[in-house]
């Protein structure tokens, strides 16, 4: 699926020796990392091995391992770290203490030739998401459009993953998902709705469009990532527990109160997504997803909703690919005020990040996160993640 | 269609005498308005008569008059004045000097049981929009979903109108439309994309959800309305011709440079809508809709695109109506910081405005706009709009 974006996520892994040659450095064991300097590089195969080992300890069946690691590594590969391997701990917690049923399989409750309602049965979000999008694509290939909603899903991770699945079959994909209430309506202090996400992707002949956005200024994943990196967050992102804007990601994580993007616009968009994913699918929605106690949280977060739409664009225009390429050219040609910061089509920033990862030959993770992985490895008695290059300072692209 | 919202737009007009009794005032001829004080009241039937008379002068056939006046008056009734009768002059200009073909009828180019591509043939936007949504609804009633795109459309006016059409048949409606380039990408000074709009509506048993938003902070209609009312606009809405924020609506109208809502989020959402409405329908998109000369503008603005989706929610959940009512209750129950400004579900603000119009028994227009109508009436030799109550100061609701 990622043929256009490099080799990293195709299973043909860049070998450790390549990376070593690349940096002229020997591979060192994890324990050598003493100080918490910025970040270290990890070969994709090794990151995948670590994820698989951890999941195996929690009895995730062999045939399901790849499905989970794929979406996490794809997120890190695309630079959407908030949805990447940094979420491993959350997923492991869900598996150990949450309501995720690892043996559950999503099931079609009802369907027509172009629509379906799915019951996720509390399976991991990625299984429900893949199932729904594949079903929507199957319908779209036959009839031009397919629309599938699901209830009883968990967090589906990086939404654009499912849009890519649609694109792999020549379709345009729209992915909507709700989340536990963590966004505050304009003029309020309490979270009453999820920072519900939207992803939309389409393939041209030589370009692709991929929008992956939360309806909050930034998603909770970005706040978590800032926390891992020990960075402050902009004042517009989130509030503390008394409803006052905060720049501390740790405070924002505890308070669970994100601001909607564009105020009323972002809030209304989130309610629209909730209506489609939650109200219309049979899942929970709005404050039915606001957790009061840990037990309620367990129940609430296991009934998220998703909605997936697949469309065959060639049903409408035979030259869709060329038209999309021309569209991209027109967006790229916008004249920016600061020439070092050109305007980019949605998904272009991520494509550049992937190229950057390809050049490095490895994924880069902050050492604070790697220390967390070390802790996970110890607690699960799993071999710690082996680093390819310690304390690397990969250039961070400015987009 | 508006049975839930009062009588004004059902053709059963509130009679002038009723209004007179309501205010205890005689009906005065238009010419008595001397000073440009805030606003005056006009009975819906009279506003409709005026629109019809003007359109008849430009040879709009009898059977099409109601279709055009319906959408304009519905906008004013809902308080979305930017899309209301204030646009009459623009439409008349399009009919006289633009490329609108009043005899044209939209036509299906290709279709499946659930999708269709339509050629608007340069007909007025409202004809294309109605045609597309009705087609989508027809398909949705049969199969659960209907998706229709159209090229060669004009400005479709208030997008929520078409969502209401879907709702009148028990469907959920999504309306997307692109527009000539009038929005500036973050970090740019030139407009490169339309302030493309999105409307989404769904009916509950005792409530309705209706989101109608531009992807800019506010649509150009709102700027026009501020200009008509001689009001300043907030600094976040628009830029002048050198790319500097402006608070003068007249300057903003000339410069044609709106800011996206939520910065990157609004911009990306606009590109997504453009992709669906423009790239995928065969219409123009992005800077292909940026007009250089008047002639180019004529050609470009006659090839806008629309995309309409109708969904039957009862295919998925049999108790959709109740669930939506519960959803609304949860949104209404959000605790605002300022109790006089409660949180409202999308569409609730407009519902309250409609109640306010019902109470008044007439629509209220600023006198500056009415003076414009007087000018139109003179130039087209049409009887001027008769006012029900001059210099009324209707309470403006704070939402």
PDB file of C-alpha atoms in Angstrom, chain B residues 235-330:
ATOM      1  CA  UNK B 235     -10.543  41.838  12.251  1.00  0.00           C
ATOM      2  CA  UNK B 236     -10.366  38.048  11.906  1.00  0.00           C
ATOM      3  CA  UNK B 237     -12.752  37.823   8.946  1.00  0.00           C
ATOM      4  CA  UNK B 238     -10.964  39.293   5.947  1.00  0.00           C
ATOM      5  CA  UNK B 239      -7.960  41.063   4.418  1.00  0.00           C
ATOM      6  CA  UNK B 240      -7.647  44.101   2.210  1.00  0.00           C
ATOM      7  CA  UNK B 241      -5.945  44.078  -1.204  1.00  0.00           C
ATOM      8  CA  UNK B 242      -2.439  44.158   0.288  1.00  0.00           C
ATOM      9  CA  UNK B 243      -3.141  41.224   2.572  1.00  0.00           C
ATOM     10  CA  UNK B 244      -3.567  43.298   5.732  1.00  0.00           C
ATOM     11  CA  UNK B 245      -6.558  42.501   7.983  1.00  0.00           C
ATOM     12  CA  UNK B 246      -9.422  44.942   7.570  1.00  0.00           C
ATOM     13  CA  UNK B 247     -12.544  45.818   9.512  1.00  0.00           C
ATOM     14  CA  UNK B 248     -14.239  47.633   6.618  1.00  0.00           C
ATOM     15  CA  UNK B 249     -16.719  45.357   4.838  1.00  0.00           C
ATOM     16  CA  UNK B 250     -16.541  47.488   1.669  1.00  0.00           C
ATOM     17  CA  UNK B 251     -12.771  46.998   1.489  1.00  0.00           C
ATOM     18  CA  UNK B 252     -13.187  43.281   2.177  1.00  0.00           C
ATOM     19  CA  UNK B 253     -15.755  42.960  -0.617  1.00  0.00           C
ATOM     20  CA  UNK B 254     -13.401  44.591  -3.124  1.00  0.00           C
ATOM     21  CA  UNK B 255     -10.361  42.594  -1.993  1.00  0.00           C
ATOM     22  CA  UNK B 256     -12.157  39.225  -1.965  1.00  0.00           C
ATOM     23  CA  UNK B 257      -9.774  37.722   0.592  1.00  0.00           C
ATOM     24  CA  UNK B 258     -11.440  35.874   3.451  1.00  0.00           C
ATOM     25  CA  UNK B 259      -9.577  34.065   6.213  1.00  0.00           C
ATOM     26  CA  UNK B 260     -10.157  30.340   6.738  1.00  0.00           C
ATOM     27  CA  UNK B 261     -11.871  29.303   9.992  1.00  0.00           C
ATOM     28  CA  UNK B 262      -9.350  27.691  12.311  1.00  0.00           C
ATOM     29  CA  UNK B 263      -6.472  28.483   9.939  1.00  0.00           C
ATOM     30  CA  UNK B 264      -5.082  25.301   8.430  1.00  0.00           C
ATOM     31  CA  UNK B 265      -8.177  23.276   9.416  1.00  0.00           C
ATOM     32  CA  UNK B 266     -10.585  25.539   7.549  1.00  0.00           C
ATOM     33  CA  UNK B 267      -8.298  25.751   4.556  1.00  0.00           C
ATOM     34  CA  UNK B 268      -7.861  21.974   4.299  1.00  0.00           C
ATOM     35  CA  UNK B 269     -11.591  21.437   4.704  1.00  0.00           C
ATOM     36  CA  UNK B 270     -12.182  23.873   1.829  1.00  0.00           C
ATOM     37  CA  UNK B 271      -9.769  21.908  -0.368  1.00  0.00           C
ATOM     38  CA  UNK B 272     -11.566  18.682   0.541  1.00  0.00           C
ATOM     39  CA  UNK B 273     -14.907  20.201  -0.484  1.00  0.00           C
ATOM     40  CA  UNK B 274     -13.334  21.540  -3.681  1.00  0.00           C
ATOM     41  CA  UNK B 275     -12.030  18.084  -4.463  1.00  0.00           C
ATOM     42  CA  UNK B 276     -15.483  16.532  -4.101  1.00  0.00           C
ATOM     43  CA  UNK B 277     -17.470  19.335  -5.764  1.00  0.00           C
ATOM     44  CA  UNK B 278     -15.015  20.580  -8.351  1.00  0.00           C
ATOM     45  CA  UNK B 279     -12.378  17.967  -9.185  1.00  0.00           C
ATOM     46  CA  UNK B 280     -14.743  14.997  -8.975  1.00  0.00           C
ATOM     47  CA  UNK B 281     -17.771  16.558 -10.683  1.00  0.00           C
ATOM     48  CA  UNK B 282     -16.039  17.957 -13.771  1.00  0.00           C
ATOM     49  CA  UNK B 283     -16.568  21.563 -12.620  1.00  0.00           C
ATOM     50  CA  UNK B 284     -13.897  24.204 -12.063  1.00  0.00           C
ATOM     51  CA  UNK B 285     -11.895  24.311  -8.848  1.00  0.00           C
ATOM     52  CA  UNK B 286      -9.255  26.267  -6.899  1.00  0.00           C
ATOM     53  CA  UNK B 287      -7.593  28.972  -9.026  1.00  0.00           C
ATOM     54  CA  UNK B 288      -9.565  27.838 -12.084  1.00  0.00           C
ATOM     55  CA  UNK B 289     -12.262  29.783 -10.256  1.00  0.00           C
ATOM     56  CA  UNK B 290     -10.041  32.820  -9.641  1.00  0.00           C
ATOM     57  CA  UNK B 291     -11.332  35.501 -11.961  1.00  0.00           C
ATOM     58  CA  UNK B 292      -8.868  37.811 -13.669  1.00  0.00           C
ATOM     59  CA  UNK B 293     -11.159  39.795 -15.938  1.00  0.00           C
ATOM     60  CA  UNK B 294     -14.929  40.285 -15.993  1.00  0.00           C
ATOM     61  CA  UNK B 295     -15.210  37.947 -18.975  1.00  0.00           C
ATOM     62  CA  UNK B 296     -13.200  35.233 -17.241  1.00  0.00           C
ATOM     63  CA  UNK B 297     -15.317  35.731 -14.155  1.00  0.00           C
ATOM     64  CA  UNK B 298     -18.433  35.121 -16.217  1.00  0.00           C
ATOM     65  CA  UNK B 299     -17.037  31.862 -17.575  1.00  0.00           C
ATOM     66  CA  UNK B 300     -15.515  30.716 -14.273  1.00  0.00           C
ATOM     67  CA  UNK B 301     -18.522  31.439 -12.081  1.00  0.00           C
ATOM     68  CA  UNK B 302     -20.810  29.507 -14.390  1.00  0.00           C
ATOM     69  CA  UNK B 303     -18.925  26.289 -13.766  1.00  0.00           C
ATOM     70  CA  UNK B 304     -19.229  25.818 -10.042  1.00  0.00           C
ATOM     71  CA  UNK B 305     -19.670  22.339  -8.637  1.00  0.00           C
ATOM     72  CA  UNK B 306     -21.970  20.841  -6.038  1.00  0.00           C
ATOM     73  CA  UNK B 307     -22.082  17.488  -4.266  1.00  0.00           C
ATOM     74  CA  UNK B 308     -25.163  16.248  -2.434  1.00  0.00           C
ATOM     75  CA  UNK B 309     -25.468  13.199  -0.241  1.00  0.00           C
ATOM     76  CA  UNK B 310     -28.761  11.850   1.096  1.00  0.00           C
ATOM     77  CA  UNK B 311     -28.848   9.068   3.655  1.00  0.00           C
ATOM     78  CA  UNK B 312     -31.755   7.222   5.178  1.00  0.00           C
ATOM     79  CA  UNK B 313     -30.794   7.077   8.889  1.00  0.00           C
ATOM     80  CA  UNK B 314     -33.517   4.527   9.666  1.00  0.00           C
ATOM     81  CA  UNK B 315     -31.635   1.967   7.588  1.00  0.00           C
ATOM     82  CA  UNK B 316     -29.077   1.977  10.404  1.00  0.00           C
ATOM     83  CA  UNK B 317     -30.996   2.632  13.625  1.00  0.00           C
ATOM     84  CA  UNK B 318     -34.785   2.371  13.932  1.00  0.00           C
ATOM     85  CA  UNK B 319     -34.853   4.865  16.829  1.00  0.00           C
ATOM     86  CA  UNK B 320     -32.823   7.575  15.103  1.00  0.00           C
ATOM     87  CA  UNK B 321     -35.380  10.301  15.902  1.00  0.00           C
ATOM     88  CA  UNK B 322     -35.298   9.615  19.639  1.00  0.00           C
ATOM     89  CA  UNK B 323     -31.532   9.339  19.648  1.00  0.00           C
ATOM     90  CA  UNK B 324     -31.216  12.733  17.950  1.00  0.00           C
ATOM     91  CA  UNK B 325     -33.582  14.292  20.511  1.00  0.00           C
ATOM     92  CA  UNK B 326     -31.418  12.853  23.281  1.00  0.00           C
ATOM     93  CA  UNK B 327     -28.294  14.173  21.533  1.00  0.00           C
ATOM     94  CA  UNK B 328     -29.822  17.668  21.476  1.00  0.00           C
ATOM     95  CA  UNK B 329     -30.748  17.425  25.147  1.00  0.00           C
ATOM     96  CA  UNK B 330     -27.154  16.596  25.990  1.00  0.00           C
TER      97      UNK B 330
END
